Amino acid sequence: MFDETAFRDPRLCRGLLDRLRRALDGEGRSMRFMEVCGTHTVAIFQSGLSSMLPENVAHISGPGCPVCVTHDAEIALMLNLAGRENLILATFGDLLRVPGPEGTSLKHAKAAGASVEIVYSPLEALTLAEKNPAAVVVFPGIGFETTAPTVAATVLTARQKKLDNFCVLCLHKLVPPALRALLDDDTSAQIDAFLLPGHVSTVIGLEPYAFLARDYHMPAVVGGFEPADILLALSLMAEQLRDHAPAVCNAYPRAVNDAGNPRARALTDMVFRPCDALWRGLGAIPESGLALAPEYADMDAAKRFNLALEQHPEPKGCRCGDVLKGRASPPQCPLFGKKCTPAAPVGPCMVSTEGSCAAWHNYMET
Amino acid sequence: MKNSLLLDAGGGGRASQRLIAERFFRHFANPLLERMDDAALLADLRPPLAMSTDAYTVTPLFFPGGSIGTLAVHGTVNDVAMLGARPRYLSCAFVLEEGLDMELLDRVAADMGKAAREAGVLLVTGDTKVVPRGACDKMFITTTGLGSVFAEPTPSGHNARPGDAVLLSGSVGDHGLTILGARENLSFLSDVASDSAPLNRMTAAVIERAGDVHVLRDPTRGGLASTLNEIAEQSGVSIILDEERIPVHEAVKSGCSFLGLDPLYLANEGKCVCILPEERAEAALAAMRNFPCGAEAARIGRVTAAEKRPRVALNTRIGGSRFLSMPEGAPLPRIC
């Protein structure tokens, strides 16, 4: 085991800050990097790093918080299911507060009598199904490549146990296609480099990001979550920019294997197939989601209950989409801190503690 | 078949009397309670008085380091103590669910009796209601505490002044994380335990030895960050903390980092914040450290004049700074 506290050492951090400054030293040099992952957003604020970064370094928060990118229309599906007779919606806790199209959330549905149970792992949802044979348990499968393997394992276990009252509302999303969509979108912010997500990369490894350096000449570095991890990743990006040598590299080798985790990927590949997906703010992105493979279609909640995504108008004034594209910082949204607060969130970026609006609201002077 | 509570026991007849005599008197024994009048006669309280009430509901009822019974005594005793008072008497009201395992009730009452003796308070009056199965989750307990205020001036959240030192009696986050771990069976949290403890003897010692205590508050729900924000707002000041001085146990740190939680926002049930003039800080710390519940007491920051508006700021371990804001709801663990 590594001693994580070593990566919070003030001297080490100061040294890395100097290294970052030196790499950016020179006429007009600056770096706008996007941290893809919500855990990075929080780490940057929580450690105080955002107050220490050199003036010519700007960070923008990307679409890497699974709650934040869950679309209104997807929440509408969950609300549609919640409250049905003999149906238990077993969900991760942070989905409860996400408002759907009419501003109502699962929290409201639960208060109105719907069976909504908070679980900490999809396997718990399976246990619920076993304990309640007369009900159907639906687990909303949200999250990125990190959560998909556990959901896959759960689906396989359900099959093995021949449980026919468990199903998954499959809303999983994939990170690399979203990054490509961001870069191809003319309305996205200008990004010089990516801080790649540590957790997702433990599963997928480096290869799926190769296009960033190859096709877009973009430095992209996998980073850990302690301040020194993040500063090391930023220094590497700045050095690649200085040397005009963009590359995809791994600055978090104590957790991330360059090849990822093939066993976890095998589980995902066995149970899921890539599909088009709807992202909050980014819209429909081809091949950016996961659907259950045909042999598991009986466990697909959308098929079982004949559900389809419906378009709903975005909440008025909400700029979560622009925030997720890095085009607006949270305080530039007219609702931020006024109509939209962590107590009464309008958009998903305010709901999750790892959303960029919530992070701004909690850690910055506003 | 296990001995289960029947609705009869809340009906006011013999079954009620038996419940009270067998389950409560045994553990709470004191002459004031045993008179069984409609109210307890308290002849020896000198004004000014401090009074506080709190309702307790927790799942599970028992957890590492305590139970709903210890909380129901410690929580109310501590609230009374935070006003610079010596808590003396408690009332308690039980709402019990039909079918409750009597052995559980007995263990909770035993915990309450023991906690009261340790804190030096008497449970002098009470009430019991039994509600149909499903109308409450096993048991709810409400306690009210009463005590005489002896501190002069009386500590209050409104009294923090620029230049004051901010002290904390020990580590934060233990209770909140323990409850989460016990509720969700998170086996990797096996090293954490609730800090549930009575603080009244320690706060009395601090007031006697250091004097002029401006603020005493126990950072329960919402954690240290919420309590300090409330104090900053009430007093119209800002508070600056040094992250590396705030005691957080290693097991709590790693558990929080795994779940995406911040220990500064988790509940505590045996800690207090003490704000007083800088020159009295050392005496107050020494007084705290004489007690097991204050062994890890530390000076964690200072009070300054509010600039734009009252804020709580944190100098981080690596030399940065950020604000500590008021949380909205209960902290929720993250997805990935």
XYZ file of C-alpha atoms in Angstrom:
702
model
C 0.000 0.000 0.000
C 1.096 3.533 -0.737
C 0.980 6.143 1.961
C -1.531 8.540 0.403
C -0.592 11.310 2.828
C 2.800 11.539 1.097
C 0.930 12.951 -1.902
C -0.358 15.818 0.245
C 3.095 16.858 1.379
C 3.350 20.683 1.182
C 7.028 20.646 0.097
C 6.396 18.137 -2.660
C 3.446 20.234 -3.848
C 5.483 23.454 -3.861
C 8.180 21.734 -5.918
C 5.630 20.524 -8.449
C 4.032 23.974 -8.605
C 7.478 25.393 -9.487
C 7.873 22.753 -12.162
C 4.480 23.715 -13.614
C 5.399 27.413 -13.548
C 8.731 26.780 -15.290
C 7.042 24.782 -18.043
C 4.676 27.683 -18.669
C 7.376 30.324 -18.380
C 7.612 32.416 -21.521
C 5.833 35.013 -23.572
C 2.050 34.543 -23.622
C 2.111 30.939 -22.473
C -0.995 29.702 -20.747
C -2.884 26.473 -20.289
C -6.603 25.823 -20.112
C -7.102 22.261 -19.031
C -10.310 20.345 -18.557
C -10.572 17.968 -15.639
C -12.981 15.381 -16.963
C -13.863 13.763 -13.661
C -16.039 15.246 -10.910
C -13.817 13.776 -8.218
C -10.958 15.843 -9.676
C -13.134 18.968 -9.607
C -13.808 18.483 -5.919
C -10.184 17.564 -5.153
C -8.941 20.735 -6.864
C -11.240 22.894 -4.749
C -11.086 20.903 -1.524
C -7.298 20.779 -1.322
C -7.082 24.502 -1.946
C -5.237 23.858 -5.214
C -7.558 26.164 -7.156
C -6.291 29.067 -5.018
C -2.646 28.165 -5.710
C -2.546 27.521 -9.458
C -0.466 30.017 -11.461
C -2.504 32.821 -13.031
C -1.915 31.510 -16.529
C -3.483 28.148 -15.705
C -7.261 27.830 -15.925
C -9.258 24.736 -15.159
C -12.662 23.929 -16.536
C -14.813 21.089 -15.301
C -15.853 18.501 -17.837
C -18.697 16.039 -18.234
C -17.318 13.479 -15.800
C -19.872 13.434 -13.027
C -22.312 10.602 -13.739
C -25.199 12.365 -12.034
C -24.595 15.613 -13.911
C -24.706 14.068 -17.371
C -27.874 12.092 -16.644
C -30.440 13.610 -18.973
C -33.829 15.026 -17.948
C -35.449 12.462 -20.180
C -33.617 9.686 -18.329
C -34.772 10.996 -14.954
C -38.287 11.097 -16.444
C -38.020 7.344 -17.085
C -37.115 6.719 -13.444
C -40.004 8.900 -12.265
C -42.286 7.006 -14.611
C -41.249 3.733 -12.950
C -41.293 4.999 -9.362
C -44.702 4.684 -7.790
C -45.874 1.800 -9.948
C -47.563 -0.994 -8.047
C -45.227 -3.758 -6.894
C -42.128 -2.029 -8.172
C -39.089 -1.098 -6.107
C -36.648 1.377 -7.600
C -33.273 0.614 -6.023
C -30.877 3.464 -6.707
C -27.628 5.119 -5.712
C -28.408 7.922 -3.248
C -27.179 10.864 -5.272
C -29.784 10.306 -8.003
C -32.544 11.088 -5.508
C -32.211 14.842 -5.716
C -31.817 15.194 -9.486
C -34.813 17.097 -10.813
C -36.707 15.681 -13.776
C -38.489 17.672 -16.480
C -41.089 19.241 -14.179
C -38.657 19.896 -11.371
C -39.783 16.851 -9.399
C -37.199 14.309 -8.297
C -37.172 10.765 -6.927
C -37.060 12.359 -3.485
C -40.527 13.779 -4.159
C -41.711 10.447 -5.546
C -40.444 8.705 -2.414
C -42.229 11.191 -0.149
C -45.425 10.592 -2.160
C -45.211 6.894 -1.338
C -43.135 5.368 -4.142
C -40.869 2.472 -3.141
C -37.480 4.068 -3.711
C -34.641 2.355 -1.853
C -31.112 3.706 -1.595
C -28.452 1.088 -2.254
C -24.688 1.331 -2.203
C -24.045 -1.367 -4.764
C -26.109 -3.046 -7.489
C -25.706 -6.350 -5.628
C -27.796 -4.890 -2.807
C -30.550 -4.318 -5.340
C -30.349 -8.004 -6.159
C -30.752 -8.891 -2.480
C -33.855 -6.678 -2.416
C -35.240 -8.632 -5.356
C -34.640 -11.914 -3.543
C -36.346 -10.627 -0.405
C -39.346 -9.257 -2.323
C -40.351 -11.958 -4.775
C -43.751 -10.335 -5.360
C -42.205 -7.058 -6.570
C -39.995 -6.154 -9.508
C -36.766 -4.414 -8.509
C -35.411 -1.912 -11.038
C -31.847 -0.678 -10.686
C -30.969 2.443 -12.706
C -27.543 1.607 -14.124
C -25.817 4.963 -14.310
C -22.155 5.837 -14.239
C -19.184 5.371 -16.523
C -16.833 2.522 -17.362
C -16.050 2.233 -13.642
C -19.525 1.184 -12.513
C -20.510 -0.848 -15.585
C -18.490 -3.998 -14.640
C -20.222 -4.290 -11.228
C -23.607 -3.906 -12.873
C -22.553 -6.523 -15.434
C -21.567 -8.885 -12.628
C -24.943 -8.265 -10.994
C -26.799 -9.095 -14.199
C -24.802 -12.316 -14.516
C -25.556 -13.231 -10.892
C -29.262 -12.553 -11.410
C -29.219 -14.882 -14.409
C -27.330 -17.537 -12.461
C -29.877 -17.359 -9.642
C -32.695 -17.388 -12.212
C -34.178 -14.250 -10.650
C -36.885 -12.940 -12.933
C -37.917 -9.962 -10.790
C -34.714 -7.950 -11.216
C -33.967 -5.599 -14.092
C -31.697 -2.734 -15.021
C -32.628 0.632 -16.478
C -29.461 0.852 -18.485
C -28.161 4.423 -18.760
C -24.411 3.820 -18.625
C -22.149 6.226 -20.454
C -18.659 6.027 -21.918
C -16.047 8.729 -21.444
C -13.876 8.678 -24.603
C -16.762 9.255 -27.098
C -17.895 12.234 -25.017
C -14.414 13.766 -25.169
C -14.405 13.389 -28.942
C -17.857 14.972 -29.173
C -16.689 17.881 -27.033
C -13.689 18.510 -29.273
C -15.794 18.248 -32.433
C -18.377 20.696 -31.102
C -17.558 24.220 -32.339
C -19.416 25.708 -29.405
C -17.179 24.049 -26.787
C -14.598 26.043 -24.915
C -11.065 26.051 -26.180
C -9.216 23.314 -24.336
C -5.414 22.903 -24.360
C -5.138 19.658 -22.423
C -7.123 16.991 -20.585
C -6.681 15.751 -17.036
C -8.042 12.243 -17.558
C -10.145 10.490 -14.915
C -8.258 8.195 -12.547
C -11.127 5.852 -11.728
C -12.383 5.278 -15.278
C -8.825 4.703 -16.473
C -8.264 1.883 -13.972
C -10.731 -0.031 -16.145
C -10.132 1.184 -19.695
C -6.394 1.941 -19.561
C -4.733 4.407 -21.937
C -5.528 3.053 -25.393
C -9.089 4.430 -25.733
C -7.683 7.962 -25.292
C -4.987 7.587 -27.971
C -7.040 9.634 -30.457
C -6.679 12.735 -28.284
C -2.967 13.094 -29.011
C -3.095 11.490 -32.466
C -6.102 13.279 -34.006
C -6.392 16.418 -31.883
C -2.750 17.014 -30.805
C -3.928 17.284 -27.264
C -1.861 16.394 -24.178
C -3.922 14.051 -22.032
C -2.671 12.773 -18.689
C -4.303 10.307 -16.296
C -4.006 11.752 -12.805
C -4.684 10.642 -9.242
C -6.702 12.615 -6.730
C -4.202 13.886 -4.176
C -2.810 17.395 -4.755
C 0.643 16.124 -5.754
C -0.937 13.686 -8.233
C -2.851 16.503 -9.876
C 0.148 18.844 -9.943
C 2.338 16.153 -11.492
C -0.266 15.587 -14.213
C -0.506 19.342 -14.861
C 3.287 19.668 -15.084
C 3.434 16.856 -17.643
C 0.713 18.519 -19.733
C 2.453 21.893 -19.622
C 5.768 20.311 -20.628
C 4.133 18.524 -23.551
C 2.585 21.818 -24.683
C 5.947 23.588 -24.377
C 7.711 20.852 -26.353
C 4.912 20.514 -28.928
C 4.894 16.820 -28.086
C 1.358 15.923 -27.075
C 0.940 12.403 -25.707
C -1.429 10.294 -23.675
C 0.315 9.245 -20.503
C -0.253 7.866 -17.054
C 0.719 9.928 -14.003
C -1.225 7.661 -11.642
C 0.616 4.350 -12.021
C 0.003 3.316 -8.402
C -3.658 2.771 -9.296
C -3.872 2.704 -13.081
C -2.347 0.012 -15.239
C -1.614 1.261 -18.784
C -3.610 -1.691 -20.087
C -6.495 -1.069 -17.687
C -8.338 -3.985 -16.162
C -9.064 -6.609 -18.840
C -11.169 -8.758 -16.502
C -13.500 -5.884 -15.704
C -13.747 -5.044 -19.410
C -14.537 -8.663 -20.236
C -17.511 -8.531 -17.869
C -18.760 -5.325 -19.486
C -18.281 -6.753 -22.975
C -20.139 -9.914 -22.058
C -23.255 -8.158 -20.785
C -23.428 -4.843 -22.646
C -23.259 -3.516 -26.194
C -22.337 0.069 -27.130
C -25.300 2.237 -28.101
C -26.105 5.870 -28.785
C -26.770 7.836 -25.606
C -28.287 11.098 -24.539
C -26.055 13.356 -22.417
C -27.246 16.323 -20.445
C -25.895 19.408 -22.133
C -24.104 17.519 -24.885
C -27.137 15.884 -26.497
C -27.076 12.599 -28.395
C -23.590 11.124 -28.891
C -23.174 8.053 -31.105
C -21.836 4.896 -29.432
C -21.388 6.689 -26.108
C -23.615 4.498 -23.977
C -24.156 0.875 -23.028
C -27.269 -1.223 -23.586
C -27.864 -4.788 -22.422
C -26.800 -7.416 -24.963
C -29.683 -9.282 -26.678
C -29.247 -12.378 -24.484
C -29.996 -10.260 -21.397
C -32.838 -8.269 -22.941
C -35.304 -9.772 -20.451
C -33.525 -7.807 -17.719
C -33.814 -4.529 -19.629
C -36.281 -2.342 -17.699
C -36.921 -0.120 -20.737
C -38.040 -3.134 -22.790
C -39.908 -4.790 -19.945
C -41.970 -1.687 -19.199
C -42.003 -0.445 -22.776
C -40.318 2.867 -21.991
C -38.812 5.277 -24.486
C -36.870 8.500 -23.965
C -39.009 11.552 -24.642
C -37.751 15.021 -25.418
C -38.523 17.614 -22.766
C -37.695 21.304 -22.864
C -34.599 22.212 -20.817
C -35.276 24.138 -17.601
C -35.548 27.843 -18.427
C -32.307 29.761 -17.975
C -30.302 26.697 -16.879
C -26.812 26.673 -18.424
C -25.650 23.261 -17.223
C -25.063 22.332 -20.850
C -22.672 25.242 -21.334
C -20.977 24.486 -18.030
C -20.437 20.858 -19.058
C -18.910 22.014 -22.347
C -16.643 24.391 -20.473
C -18.303 27.301 -22.253
C -19.551 29.005 -19.109
C -18.298 28.985 -15.567
C -21.036 28.296 -12.999
C -21.416 31.918 -11.775
C -22.137 32.968 -15.378
C -25.423 31.081 -15.237
C -28.274 33.468 -14.354
C -29.782 30.888 -11.979
C -26.546 30.150 -10.066
C -26.887 30.843 -6.352
C -30.300 32.424 -6.924
C -32.933 30.061 -8.246
C -30.448 27.196 -8.307
C -28.720 26.241 -5.052
C -27.684 22.922 -3.539
C -30.924 23.098 -1.489
C -33.131 23.551 -4.547
C -31.065 22.549 -7.561
C -32.454 23.304 -11.007
C -29.708 21.678 -13.031
C -27.780 18.507 -12.331
C -24.413 20.272 -11.974
C -25.782 21.672 -8.713
C -27.249 18.384 -7.501
C -24.252 16.146 -7.190
C -21.589 17.156 -4.685
C -19.156 16.467 -7.520
C -20.964 18.732 -9.968
C -19.037 21.821 -10.973
C -21.788 24.238 -9.876
C -22.054 22.624 -6.443
C -18.262 22.681 -6.093
C -18.156 26.397 -6.974
C -21.027 27.092 -4.634
C -19.412 25.205 -1.760
C -15.800 26.221 -2.020
C -15.558 29.604 -3.767
C -16.379 33.127 -2.666
C -19.692 33.935 -4.336
C -41.078 -16.788 20.925
C -39.255 -13.630 21.854
C -40.861 -11.250 24.281
C -42.538 -8.586 22.113
C -44.130 -5.325 23.157
C -47.958 -5.328 22.970
C -50.166 -2.316 22.277
C -51.672 -2.852 25.784
C -48.495 -1.507 27.333
C -49.348 2.004 26.134
C -52.914 1.944 27.435
C -52.320 3.455 30.860
C -53.468 0.353 32.786
C -51.572 -2.340 34.616
C -49.622 -3.303 31.518
C -48.314 0.257 31.307
C -47.358 0.224 34.981
C -45.525 -3.066 34.563
C -43.627 -1.757 31.536
C -42.522 1.338 33.414
C -41.616 -0.468 36.611
C -39.832 -3.373 34.983
C -38.069 -1.644 32.129
C -37.372 1.884 33.294
C -37.329 2.197 37.079
C -34.803 -0.576 37.304
C -32.304 1.378 35.235
C -33.195 4.969 36.117
C -33.667 4.422 39.863
C -33.989 7.658 41.842
C -36.446 8.918 44.517
C -37.802 11.792 42.401
C -38.886 9.403 39.630
C -40.211 6.763 41.994
C -42.753 9.105 43.624
C -44.805 8.593 40.448
C -46.548 11.961 40.673
C -47.746 13.683 37.524
C -44.632 15.844 37.539
C -41.271 15.804 39.271
C -40.701 18.296 42.041
C -37.339 20.038 41.620
C -36.536 22.088 44.686
C -32.869 22.849 44.282
C -32.358 24.620 40.945
C -31.098 28.172 41.137
C -31.830 30.490 38.203
C -30.793 31.311 35.569
C -31.754 27.934 34.125
C -30.805 26.294 30.843
C -33.292 23.975 29.167
C -32.942 21.976 25.969
C -34.924 19.287 24.204
C -34.079 16.850 21.440
C -35.794 13.965 19.639
C -33.707 10.897 18.849
C -34.173 8.451 16.021
C -31.317 6.387 14.657
C -30.887 3.264 12.548
C -29.471 0.930 13.756
C -30.404 1.358 17.432
C -26.992 0.025 18.487
C -23.707 0.901 16.805
C -20.001 0.797 17.713
C -19.458 3.274 20.532
C -23.078 3.797 21.598
C -26.801 3.416 21.056
C -29.962 5.497 20.793
C -29.946 5.359 24.608
C -26.496 6.914 25.049
C -27.337 9.538 22.407
C -30.620 10.453 24.112
C -28.728 11.265 27.318
C -25.455 12.648 25.953
C -27.074 14.799 23.264
C -29.369 16.646 25.649
C -26.846 16.821 28.502
C -24.327 18.347 26.089
C -26.785 20.915 24.738
C -27.526 22.139 28.271
C -23.810 22.173 29.110
C -23.059 24.360 26.058
C -24.860 27.241 27.754
C -22.356 27.160 30.611
C -24.783 25.218 32.788
C -24.542 22.129 34.980
C -27.177 19.718 33.640
C -29.053 18.074 36.536
C -32.367 16.628 35.408
C -33.730 14.902 32.339
C -37.235 13.997 31.247
C -37.748 11.324 28.640
C -40.599 10.325 26.361
C -40.628 7.054 24.451
C -42.621 6.320 21.317
C -42.401 2.552 20.906
C -43.513 0.368 18.024
C -45.857 -2.525 18.705
C -43.935 -5.785 18.496
C -40.631 -4.256 19.644
C -38.299 -6.863 21.093
C -38.395 -6.191 24.853
C -34.794 -7.201 25.176
C -33.843 -4.276 22.891
C -35.877 -1.880 25.013
C -34.168 -3.193 28.093
C -30.717 -2.669 26.617
C -31.588 0.871 25.543
C -32.969 1.724 29.013
C -29.825 0.242 30.604
C -27.654 2.411 28.335
C -29.663 5.490 29.307
C -29.374 4.737 33.005
C -25.631 4.204 32.753
C -25.109 7.321 30.632
C -27.147 9.407 33.104
C -25.116 8.164 36.072
C -21.867 8.928 34.256
C -23.058 12.412 33.399
C -24.362 13.005 36.927
C -27.969 13.679 35.888
C -31.246 12.149 37.083
C -34.049 10.943 34.816
C -36.947 12.274 36.875
C -40.066 12.088 34.711
C -41.156 10.357 31.564
C -43.887 9.066 29.323
C -44.378 6.009 27.156
C -46.631 5.557 24.154
C -46.982 2.422 22.074
C -48.028 2.900 18.444
C -49.220 0.228 15.978
C -46.590 -1.675 14.015
C -45.283 0.461 11.156
C -46.243 3.798 12.747
C -42.682 4.328 13.968
C -39.331 2.678 13.352
C -38.810 0.568 16.525
C -38.445 3.487 18.930
C -38.185 7.249 19.110
C -36.940 8.935 22.281
C -37.316 12.566 23.269
C -35.396 13.949 26.230
C -35.452 17.374 27.835
C -32.669 18.568 30.084
C -32.570 21.201 32.770
C -29.651 22.741 34.624
C -28.407 25.878 36.382
C -26.207 28.262 34.470
C -23.039 29.115 36.369
C -20.861 30.644 33.632
C -20.571 34.409 33.666
C -20.840 35.661 30.947
C -23.107 32.976 29.476
C -21.481 31.421 26.401
C -23.463 32.009 23.211
C -23.037 31.647 19.470
C -23.385 35.438 19.288
C -20.281 36.173 21.353
C -17.304 35.314 19.111
C -14.983 38.332 18.815
C -12.138 39.064 16.387
C -8.888 37.875 17.947
C -10.496 34.959 19.781
C -8.950 31.489 19.539
C -11.038 28.594 18.197
C -10.550 25.306 20.086
C -11.920 21.862 19.319
C -12.090 19.174 22.018
C -11.067 16.274 19.761
C -11.379 14.461 16.441
C -14.307 15.002 14.084
C -16.342 12.757 11.813
C -16.265 9.582 13.941
C -19.970 9.438 14.814
C -21.359 10.285 11.375
C -19.176 7.768 9.581
C -19.886 5.068 12.185
C -23.656 5.408 11.733
C -23.312 5.302 7.957
C -21.095 2.230 8.190
C -23.409 0.438 10.646
C -26.532 1.293 8.658
C -25.105 0.147 5.347
C -22.939 -2.705 6.649
C -19.806 -1.182 5.140
C -17.226 -3.651 6.360
C -14.254 -1.436 5.467
C -15.403 0.959 8.196
C -14.858 -1.567 10.983
C -12.189 0.632 12.599
C -14.458 3.590 13.385
C -16.599 4.114 16.493
C -19.005 6.810 17.636
C -17.610 9.451 19.998
C -20.902 9.628 21.969
C -19.909 11.058 25.385
C -21.098 13.511 28.037
C -19.158 16.778 27.883
C -20.583 18.539 30.936
C -17.744 17.799 33.353
C -15.175 18.911 30.791
C -16.984 22.147 29.900
C -17.415 22.947 33.596
C -13.665 22.507 34.085
C -12.910 24.740 31.093
C -15.181 27.494 32.399
C -13.726 27.237 35.903
C -10.075 27.188 34.788
C -10.094 29.501 31.791
C -13.156 31.704 32.418
C -14.619 34.192 29.930
C -15.662 31.501 27.455
C -17.347 33.356 24.600
C -18.820 30.414 22.681
C -19.420 26.735 23.467
C -21.146 24.606 20.829
C -21.294 20.916 20.097
C -20.937 20.206 16.370
C -23.589 17.490 15.975
C -25.610 17.159 12.736
C -24.003 19.118 9.900
C -20.622 18.715 11.551
C -17.913 21.197 12.454
C -18.360 23.190 9.220
C -22.056 23.910 9.884
C -21.528 24.803 13.531
C -18.749 27.262 12.704
C -20.839 28.822 9.926
C -23.699 29.338 12.377
C -21.347 30.953 14.893
C -19.813 33.197 12.203
C -23.258 34.368 11.121
C -24.614 34.865 14.634
C -21.535 36.789 15.752
C -20.977 38.645 12.469
C -17.348 37.518 12.253
C -15.187 35.324 10.042
C -13.387 32.207 11.215
C -10.109 30.986 9.737
C -9.101 27.379 10.331
C -5.867 25.493 9.762
C -6.683 22.161 8.160
C -3.633 20.371 9.546
C -4.588 21.245 13.123
C -8.082 19.729 12.935
C -7.878 16.248 14.480
C -9.320 13.560 12.183
C -8.632 9.878 12.863
C -6.850 7.983 10.079
C -9.713 5.469 9.706
C -12.172 8.341 9.300
C -9.935 10.058 6.760
C -9.592 6.981 4.590
C -13.280 6.020 4.916
C -14.328 9.526 3.912
C -11.928 9.646 1.010
C -13.360 6.358 -0.281
C -16.982 7.523 0.012
C -16.393 11.069 -1.211
C -17.400 12.564 2.153
C -15.834 15.421 4.079
C -15.257 14.705 7.810
C -15.830 18.389 8.557
C -19.491 17.881 7.593
C -20.129 14.669 9.538
C -21.953 14.538 12.870
C -20.199 14.317 16.227
C -21.794 13.386 19.552
C -18.981 13.972 22.018
C -17.070 17.042 20.870
C -17.316 20.751 21.469
C -16.048 23.934 19.927
C -14.818 26.506 22.431
C -14.113 30.109 21.420
C -12.461 32.428 23.910
C -9.831 35.186 24.148
C -6.449 34.109 22.826
C -4.689 34.541 26.182
C -7.023 32.010 27.826
C -6.630 29.359 25.113
C -3.805 27.395 26.750
C -5.619 27.121 30.092
C -8.774 25.922 28.318
C -6.842 23.327 26.299
C -5.121 22.051 29.431
C -8.513 21.709 31.154
C -9.950 19.769 28.200
C -7.006 17.398 27.992
C -7.633 16.216 31.571
C -10.693 14.350 30.321
C -10.747 11.320 28.002
C -13.266 13.108 25.744
C -10.838 16.050 25.445
C -7.554 14.154 25.160
C -7.047 15.245 21.549
C -8.133 18.848 22.083
C -6.484 21.287 19.701
C -6.423 24.940 18.739
C -7.779 24.841 15.192
C -8.078 28.472 14.175
C -8.978 32.042 15.034
C -11.743 34.582 14.710
C -11.266 37.640 12.494
C -13.421 40.590 11.526
C -15.790 39.743 8.660
C -14.730 41.352 5.377
C -17.611 41.250 2.922
C -19.785 38.969 4.988
C -19.219 36.377 7.701
C -17.420 33.346 6.265
C -15.518 30.303 7.436
C -12.254 29.794 5.558
C -9.798 26.942 5.675
C -6.043 27.142 5.103
C -5.405 23.790 3.477
C -2.580 21.409 4.275
C -0.736 22.173 1.055
C -0.887 25.937 1.577
C -4.001 26.877 -0.371
C -7.247 28.221 0.977
C -10.937 27.684 0.453
C -14.254 28.443 2.050
C -16.235 26.050 4.179
C -19.862 26.598 3.320
C -23.072 25.575 5.005
C -24.161 22.140 3.729
C -27.630 21.647 2.291
C -28.988 18.216 3.171
C -27.364 15.180 4.661
C -24.093 14.183 2.950
C -24.588 11.438 0.323
C -21.812 9.089 -0.761
C -20.818 9.380 -4.409
C -21.470 6.903 -7.178
C -18.029 6.246 -8.577
